[in-house]
Short mmCIF file of C-alpha atoms in Angstrom, two decimals:
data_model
loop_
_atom_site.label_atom_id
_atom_site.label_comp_id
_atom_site.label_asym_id
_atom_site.label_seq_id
_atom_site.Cartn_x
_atom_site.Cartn_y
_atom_site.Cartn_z
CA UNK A 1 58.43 -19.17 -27.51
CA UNK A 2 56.43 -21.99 -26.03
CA UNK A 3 55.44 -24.97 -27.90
CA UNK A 4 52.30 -24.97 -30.11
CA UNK A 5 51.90 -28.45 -30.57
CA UNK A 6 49.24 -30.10 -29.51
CA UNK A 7 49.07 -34.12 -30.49
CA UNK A 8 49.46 -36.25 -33.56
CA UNK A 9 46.50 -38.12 -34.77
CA UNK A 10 45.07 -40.34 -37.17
CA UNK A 11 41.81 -40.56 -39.51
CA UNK A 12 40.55 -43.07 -41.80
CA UNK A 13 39.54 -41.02 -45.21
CA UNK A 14 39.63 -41.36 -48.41
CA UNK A 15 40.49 -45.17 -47.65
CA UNK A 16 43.14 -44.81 -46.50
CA UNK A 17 45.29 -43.85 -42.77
CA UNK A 18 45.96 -40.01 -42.69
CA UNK A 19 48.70 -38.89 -40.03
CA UNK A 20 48.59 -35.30 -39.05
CA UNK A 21 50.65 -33.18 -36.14
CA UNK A 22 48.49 -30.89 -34.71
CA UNK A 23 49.76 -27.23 -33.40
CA UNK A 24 47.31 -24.70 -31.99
CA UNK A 25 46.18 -23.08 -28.61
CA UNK A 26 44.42 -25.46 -26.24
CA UNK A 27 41.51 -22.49 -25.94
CA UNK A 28 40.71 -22.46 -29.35
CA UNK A 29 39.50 -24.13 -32.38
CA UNK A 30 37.21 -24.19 -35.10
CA UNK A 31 36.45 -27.91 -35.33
CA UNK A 32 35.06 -27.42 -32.19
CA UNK A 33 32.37 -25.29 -29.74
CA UNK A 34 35.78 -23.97 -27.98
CA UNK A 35 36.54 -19.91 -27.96
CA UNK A 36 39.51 -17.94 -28.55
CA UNK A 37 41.45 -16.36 -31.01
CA UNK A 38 42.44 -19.22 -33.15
CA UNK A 39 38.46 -20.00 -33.57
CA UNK A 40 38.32 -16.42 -35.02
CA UNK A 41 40.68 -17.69 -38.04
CA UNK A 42 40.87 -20.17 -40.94
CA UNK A 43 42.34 -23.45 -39.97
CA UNK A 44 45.78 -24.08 -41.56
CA UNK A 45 46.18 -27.47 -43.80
CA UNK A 46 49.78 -27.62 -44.39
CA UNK A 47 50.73 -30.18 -47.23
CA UNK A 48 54.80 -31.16 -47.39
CA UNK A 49 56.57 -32.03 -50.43
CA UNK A 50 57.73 -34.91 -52.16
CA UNK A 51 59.79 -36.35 -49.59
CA UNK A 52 59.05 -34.47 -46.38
CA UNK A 53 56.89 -36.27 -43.75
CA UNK A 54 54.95 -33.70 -41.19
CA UNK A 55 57.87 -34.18 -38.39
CA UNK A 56 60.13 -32.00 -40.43
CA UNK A 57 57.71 -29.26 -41.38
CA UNK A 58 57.41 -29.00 -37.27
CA UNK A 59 59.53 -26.08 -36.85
CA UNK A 60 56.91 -24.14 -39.36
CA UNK A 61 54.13 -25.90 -37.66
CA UNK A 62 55.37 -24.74 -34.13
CA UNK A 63 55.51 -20.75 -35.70
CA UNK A 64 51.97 -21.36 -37.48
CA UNK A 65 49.91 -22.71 -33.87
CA UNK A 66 50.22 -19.24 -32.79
CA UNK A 67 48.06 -18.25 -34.69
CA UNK A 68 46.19 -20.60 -35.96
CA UNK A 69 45.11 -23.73 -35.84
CA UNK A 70 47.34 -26.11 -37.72
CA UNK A 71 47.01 -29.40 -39.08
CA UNK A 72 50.54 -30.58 -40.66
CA UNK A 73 49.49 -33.86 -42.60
CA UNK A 74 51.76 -37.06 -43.65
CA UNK A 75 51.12 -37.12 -47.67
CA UNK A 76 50.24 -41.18 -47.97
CA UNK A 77 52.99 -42.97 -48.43
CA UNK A 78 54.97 -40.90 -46.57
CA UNK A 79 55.96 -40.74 -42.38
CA UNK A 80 52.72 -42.60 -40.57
CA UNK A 81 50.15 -42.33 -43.32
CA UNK A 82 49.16 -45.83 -45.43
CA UNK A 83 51.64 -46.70 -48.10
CA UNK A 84 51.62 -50.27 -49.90
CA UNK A 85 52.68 -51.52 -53.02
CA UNK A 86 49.15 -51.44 -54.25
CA UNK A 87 48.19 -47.74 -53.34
CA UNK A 88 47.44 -45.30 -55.62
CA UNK A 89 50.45 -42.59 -55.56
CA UNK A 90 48.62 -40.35 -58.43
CA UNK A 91 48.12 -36.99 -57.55
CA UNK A 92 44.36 -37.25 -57.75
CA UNK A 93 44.32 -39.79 -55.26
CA UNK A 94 46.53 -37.14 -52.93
CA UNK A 95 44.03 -34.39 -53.84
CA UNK A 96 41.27 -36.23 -52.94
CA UNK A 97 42.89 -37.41 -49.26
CA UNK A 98 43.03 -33.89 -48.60
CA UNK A 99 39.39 -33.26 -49.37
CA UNK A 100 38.46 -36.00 -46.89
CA UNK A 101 40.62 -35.52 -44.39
CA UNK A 102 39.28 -31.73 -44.00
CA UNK A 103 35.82 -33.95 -44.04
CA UNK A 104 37.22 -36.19 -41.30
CA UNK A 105 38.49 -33.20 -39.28
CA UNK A 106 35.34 -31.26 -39.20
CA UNK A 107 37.09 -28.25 -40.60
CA UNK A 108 34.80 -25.48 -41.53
CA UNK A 109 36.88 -22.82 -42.54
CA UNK A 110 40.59 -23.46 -43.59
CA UNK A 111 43.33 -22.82 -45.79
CA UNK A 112 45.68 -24.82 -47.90
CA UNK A 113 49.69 -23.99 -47.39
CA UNK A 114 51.30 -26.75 -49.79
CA UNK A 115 55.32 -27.00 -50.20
CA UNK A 116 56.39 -28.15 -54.18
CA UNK A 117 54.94 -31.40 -54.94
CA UNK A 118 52.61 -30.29 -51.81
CA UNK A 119 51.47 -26.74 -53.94
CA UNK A 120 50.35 -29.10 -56.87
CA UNK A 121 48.25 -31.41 -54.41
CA UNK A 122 46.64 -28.26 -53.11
CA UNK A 123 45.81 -26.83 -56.37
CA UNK A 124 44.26 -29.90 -57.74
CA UNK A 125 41.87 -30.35 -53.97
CA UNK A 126 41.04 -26.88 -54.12
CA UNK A 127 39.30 -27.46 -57.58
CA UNK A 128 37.25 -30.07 -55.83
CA UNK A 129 36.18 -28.45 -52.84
CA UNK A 130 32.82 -26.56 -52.80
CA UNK A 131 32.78 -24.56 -49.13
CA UNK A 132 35.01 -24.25 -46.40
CA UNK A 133 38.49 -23.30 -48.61
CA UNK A 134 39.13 -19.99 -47.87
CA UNK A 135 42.47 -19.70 -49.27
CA UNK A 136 45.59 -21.36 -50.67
CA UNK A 137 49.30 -20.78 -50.23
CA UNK A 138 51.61 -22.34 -53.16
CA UNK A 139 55.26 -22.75 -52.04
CA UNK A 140 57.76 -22.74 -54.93
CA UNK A 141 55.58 -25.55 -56.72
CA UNK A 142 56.90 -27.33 -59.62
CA UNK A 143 56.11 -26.01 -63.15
CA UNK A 144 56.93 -29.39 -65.29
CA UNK A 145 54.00 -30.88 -67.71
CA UNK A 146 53.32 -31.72 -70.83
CA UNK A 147 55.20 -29.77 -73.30
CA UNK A 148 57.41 -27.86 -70.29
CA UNK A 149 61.08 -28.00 -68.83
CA UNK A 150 61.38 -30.74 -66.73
CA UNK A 151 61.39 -30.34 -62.73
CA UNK A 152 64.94 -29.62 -61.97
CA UNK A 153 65.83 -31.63 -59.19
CA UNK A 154 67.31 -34.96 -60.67
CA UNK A 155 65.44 -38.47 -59.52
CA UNK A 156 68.68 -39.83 -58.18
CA UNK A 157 69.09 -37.57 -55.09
CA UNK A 158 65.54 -38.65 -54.08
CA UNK A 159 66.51 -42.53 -54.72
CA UNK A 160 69.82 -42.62 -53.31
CA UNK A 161 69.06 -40.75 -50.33
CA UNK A 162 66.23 -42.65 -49.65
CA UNK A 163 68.16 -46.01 -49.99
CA UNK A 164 70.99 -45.17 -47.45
CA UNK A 165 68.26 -43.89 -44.80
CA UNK A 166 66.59 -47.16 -44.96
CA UNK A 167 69.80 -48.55 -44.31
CA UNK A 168 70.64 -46.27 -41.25
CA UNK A 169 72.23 -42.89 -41.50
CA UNK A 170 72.99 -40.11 -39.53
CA UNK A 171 73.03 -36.05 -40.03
CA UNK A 172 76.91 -36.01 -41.14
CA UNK A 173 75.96 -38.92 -43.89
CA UNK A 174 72.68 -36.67 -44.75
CA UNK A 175 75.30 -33.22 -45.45
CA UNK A 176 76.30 -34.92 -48.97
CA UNK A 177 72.53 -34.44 -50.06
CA UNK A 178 71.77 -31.01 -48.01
CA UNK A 179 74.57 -29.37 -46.71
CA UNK A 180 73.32 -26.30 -46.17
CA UNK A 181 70.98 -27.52 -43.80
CA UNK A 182 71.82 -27.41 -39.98
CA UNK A 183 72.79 -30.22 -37.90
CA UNK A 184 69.55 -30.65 -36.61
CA UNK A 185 66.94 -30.28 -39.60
CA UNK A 186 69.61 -33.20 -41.27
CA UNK A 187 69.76 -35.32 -38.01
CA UNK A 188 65.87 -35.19 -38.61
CA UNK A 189 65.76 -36.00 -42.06
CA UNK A 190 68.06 -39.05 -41.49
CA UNK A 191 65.46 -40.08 -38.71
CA UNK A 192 62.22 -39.82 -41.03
CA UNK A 193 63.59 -40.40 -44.93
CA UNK A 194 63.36 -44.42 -44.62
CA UNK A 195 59.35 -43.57 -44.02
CA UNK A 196 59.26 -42.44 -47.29
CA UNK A 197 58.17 -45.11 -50.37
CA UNK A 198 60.22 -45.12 -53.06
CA UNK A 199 57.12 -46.35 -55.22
CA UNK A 200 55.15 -43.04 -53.82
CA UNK A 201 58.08 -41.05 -54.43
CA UNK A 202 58.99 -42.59 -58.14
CA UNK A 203 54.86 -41.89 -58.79
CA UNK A 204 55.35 -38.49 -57.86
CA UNK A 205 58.11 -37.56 -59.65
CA UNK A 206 56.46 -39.08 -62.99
CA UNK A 207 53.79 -37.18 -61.85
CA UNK A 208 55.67 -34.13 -61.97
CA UNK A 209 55.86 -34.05 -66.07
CA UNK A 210 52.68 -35.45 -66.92
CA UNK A 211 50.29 -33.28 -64.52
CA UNK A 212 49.42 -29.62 -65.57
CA UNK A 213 49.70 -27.70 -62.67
CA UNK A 214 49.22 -24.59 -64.56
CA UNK A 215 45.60 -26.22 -65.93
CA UNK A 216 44.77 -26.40 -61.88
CA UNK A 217 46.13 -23.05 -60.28
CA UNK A 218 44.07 -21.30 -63.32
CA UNK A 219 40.90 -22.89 -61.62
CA UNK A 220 41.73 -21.19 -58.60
CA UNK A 221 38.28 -19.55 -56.88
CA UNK A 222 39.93 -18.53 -53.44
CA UNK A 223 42.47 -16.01 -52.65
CA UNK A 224 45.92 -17.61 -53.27
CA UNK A 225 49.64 -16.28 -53.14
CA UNK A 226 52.26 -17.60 -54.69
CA UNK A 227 55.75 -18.02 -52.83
CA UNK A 228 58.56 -18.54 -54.73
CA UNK A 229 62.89 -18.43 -54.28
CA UNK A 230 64.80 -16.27 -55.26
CA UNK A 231 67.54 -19.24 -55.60
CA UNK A 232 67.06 -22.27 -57.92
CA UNK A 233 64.91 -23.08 -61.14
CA UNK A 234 61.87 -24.19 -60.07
CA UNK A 235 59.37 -21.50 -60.61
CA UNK A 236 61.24 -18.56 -63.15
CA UNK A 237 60.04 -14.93 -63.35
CA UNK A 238 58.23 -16.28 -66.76
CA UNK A 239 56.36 -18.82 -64.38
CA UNK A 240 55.20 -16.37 -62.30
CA UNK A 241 54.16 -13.90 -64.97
CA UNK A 242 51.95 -16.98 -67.08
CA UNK A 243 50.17 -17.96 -63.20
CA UNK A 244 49.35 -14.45 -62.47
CA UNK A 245 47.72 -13.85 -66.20
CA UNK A 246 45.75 -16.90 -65.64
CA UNK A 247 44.56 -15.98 -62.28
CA UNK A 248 45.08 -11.78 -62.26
CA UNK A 249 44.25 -11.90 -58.41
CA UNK A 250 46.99 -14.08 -57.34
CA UNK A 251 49.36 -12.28 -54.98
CA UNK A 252 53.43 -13.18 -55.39
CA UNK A 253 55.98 -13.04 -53.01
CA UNK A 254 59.59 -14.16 -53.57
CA UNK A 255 61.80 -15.09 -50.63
CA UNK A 256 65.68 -13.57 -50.86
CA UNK A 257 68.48 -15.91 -49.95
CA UNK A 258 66.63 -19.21 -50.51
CA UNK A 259 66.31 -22.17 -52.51
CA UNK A 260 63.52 -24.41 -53.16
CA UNK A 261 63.49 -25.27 -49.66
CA UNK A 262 62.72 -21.84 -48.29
CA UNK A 263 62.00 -22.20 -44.57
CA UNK A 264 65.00 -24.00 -44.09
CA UNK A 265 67.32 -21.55 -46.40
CA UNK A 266 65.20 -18.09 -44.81
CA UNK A 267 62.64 -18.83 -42.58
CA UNK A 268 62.14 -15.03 -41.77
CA UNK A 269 61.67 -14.38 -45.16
CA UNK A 270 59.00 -16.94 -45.53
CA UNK A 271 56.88 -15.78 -42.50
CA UNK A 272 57.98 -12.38 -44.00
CA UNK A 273 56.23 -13.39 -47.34
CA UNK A 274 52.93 -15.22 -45.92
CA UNK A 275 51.96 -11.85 -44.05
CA UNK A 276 49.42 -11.05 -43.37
CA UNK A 277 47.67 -13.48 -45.99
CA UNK A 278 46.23 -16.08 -44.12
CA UNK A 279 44.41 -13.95 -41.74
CA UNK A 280 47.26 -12.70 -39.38
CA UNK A 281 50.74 -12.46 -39.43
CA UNK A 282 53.59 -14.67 -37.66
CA UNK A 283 57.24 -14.43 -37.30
CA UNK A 284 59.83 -16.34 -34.67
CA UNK A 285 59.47 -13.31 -32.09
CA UNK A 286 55.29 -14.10 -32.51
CA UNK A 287 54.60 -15.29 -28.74
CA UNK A 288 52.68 -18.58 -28.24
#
């Protein structure tokens, strides 16, 4: 397959810098008067987790462009985006950078694919969006809140991971923190971590047990599936089954042989899941 991607690019919204990657076909786009299939589709808003600049969601972003077109942003405070030690880290300040930087991008039509603490950003923006959302993916987000387990990752891996990249590591040093990942996807993280704040990343995490996603996915208006793992604790049958009484349409799909970090554990079975959702479906054998 040839590469999707297109260029990397900045807007000023909300305030603040917004990095996205861009993957697509050159012939076609809705932000635009060009033609071609990708026009025919919603635009793809792909929102990484907690600490996961855009680079590393590439690999998704390169499957994605052939079909549509994708925007993979940089949440603030993480890879090229604005982060300071007087930003706002709160989830309604992420919410509302999506918001404007759909705004910024002229999108007219698009959908919202968020990752964990990427799902919850997308679920919060999507209540504050009045035309243009025409759908919203929710990867394996985290169920913590008030009154609720907490999130099960521990804040130390984040921390202490974060601490040696800024230091320097390298993929081997990266294996004690994800070693079922391959060479490459660590060698990348090692590359990218240091971009991450540990004050956005400490904000999110608190974030975590004080926001109620559940309050936000209920307030869903657009089609939305729900993608979960069939490995780890994040989102538990019970989850699923308290989500989809809330909001009876929401679709579910759970991904065999994965953990919370599905694309990298099975990324067939996460194309597998999306279908044909989003307007079309895509898999690795999906030509460019």
């Amino acid at each position: 397959m040839s590469s999707t991607f297109l260029h990397g690019g900045h807007v000023f919204a909300n305030g603040i810098r917004q990095h996205y990657l861009r993957y697509g076909s050159n012939t076609g786009s809705n932000t635009g008067s060009s033609t071609g299939e990708h026009s025919a589709r919603p635009s793809i808003v792909l929102i990484p987790g907690i600490t996961s600049p855009a680079i590393t969601w590439g690999f998704v972003g390169e499957v994605l462009g052939t079909r549509f077109d994708t925007f993979i942003l940089d949440v603030r405070g993480r890879g090229l985006s604005s982060a300071s030690d007087t930003l706002d880290y709160s989830l309604d300040a992420q919410a509302d950078d999506v918001v404007a930087l759909t705004e910024a991008l002229g999108l007219c039509a698009f959908a919202f694919v968020g990752h964990s603490m990427g799902a919850r950003i997308a679920a919060r923006a999507a209540t504050r969006i009045e035309a243009g959302l025409k759908s919203v993916v929710l990867v394996d987000p985290p169920v913590s809140g008030p009154g609720r387990r907490p999130y099960p990752s521990q804040l130390p891996w984040y921390v202490d991971s974060m601490a040696l990249a800024r230091k320097g590591m390298d993929a081997e040093a990266m294996r004690q923190f994800c070693p079922t990942w391959t060479h490459e996807q660590r060698q990348l993280r090692a590359e990218w971590l240091h971009t991450c704040d540990e004050r956005a990343v400490l904000a999110s995490f608190k974030g975590f047990h004080e926001d109620d996603f559940f309050a936000d996915a209920a307030q869903l208006k657009v089609p939305s599936l729900l993608i979960t793992a069939e490995r780890g604790d994040v989102v538990r049958p019970e989850d699923v089954s308290e989500l989809q009484r809330a909001t009876p349409s929401m679709l579910h799909a759970r991904v065999p042989d994965a953990g919370h970090m599905i694309p990298w554990d099975n990324e067939t079975g996460f194309y597998a899941a999306l279908g044909d959702f989003l307007g079309a479906p895509v898999s690795l054998q999906t030509p460019a």
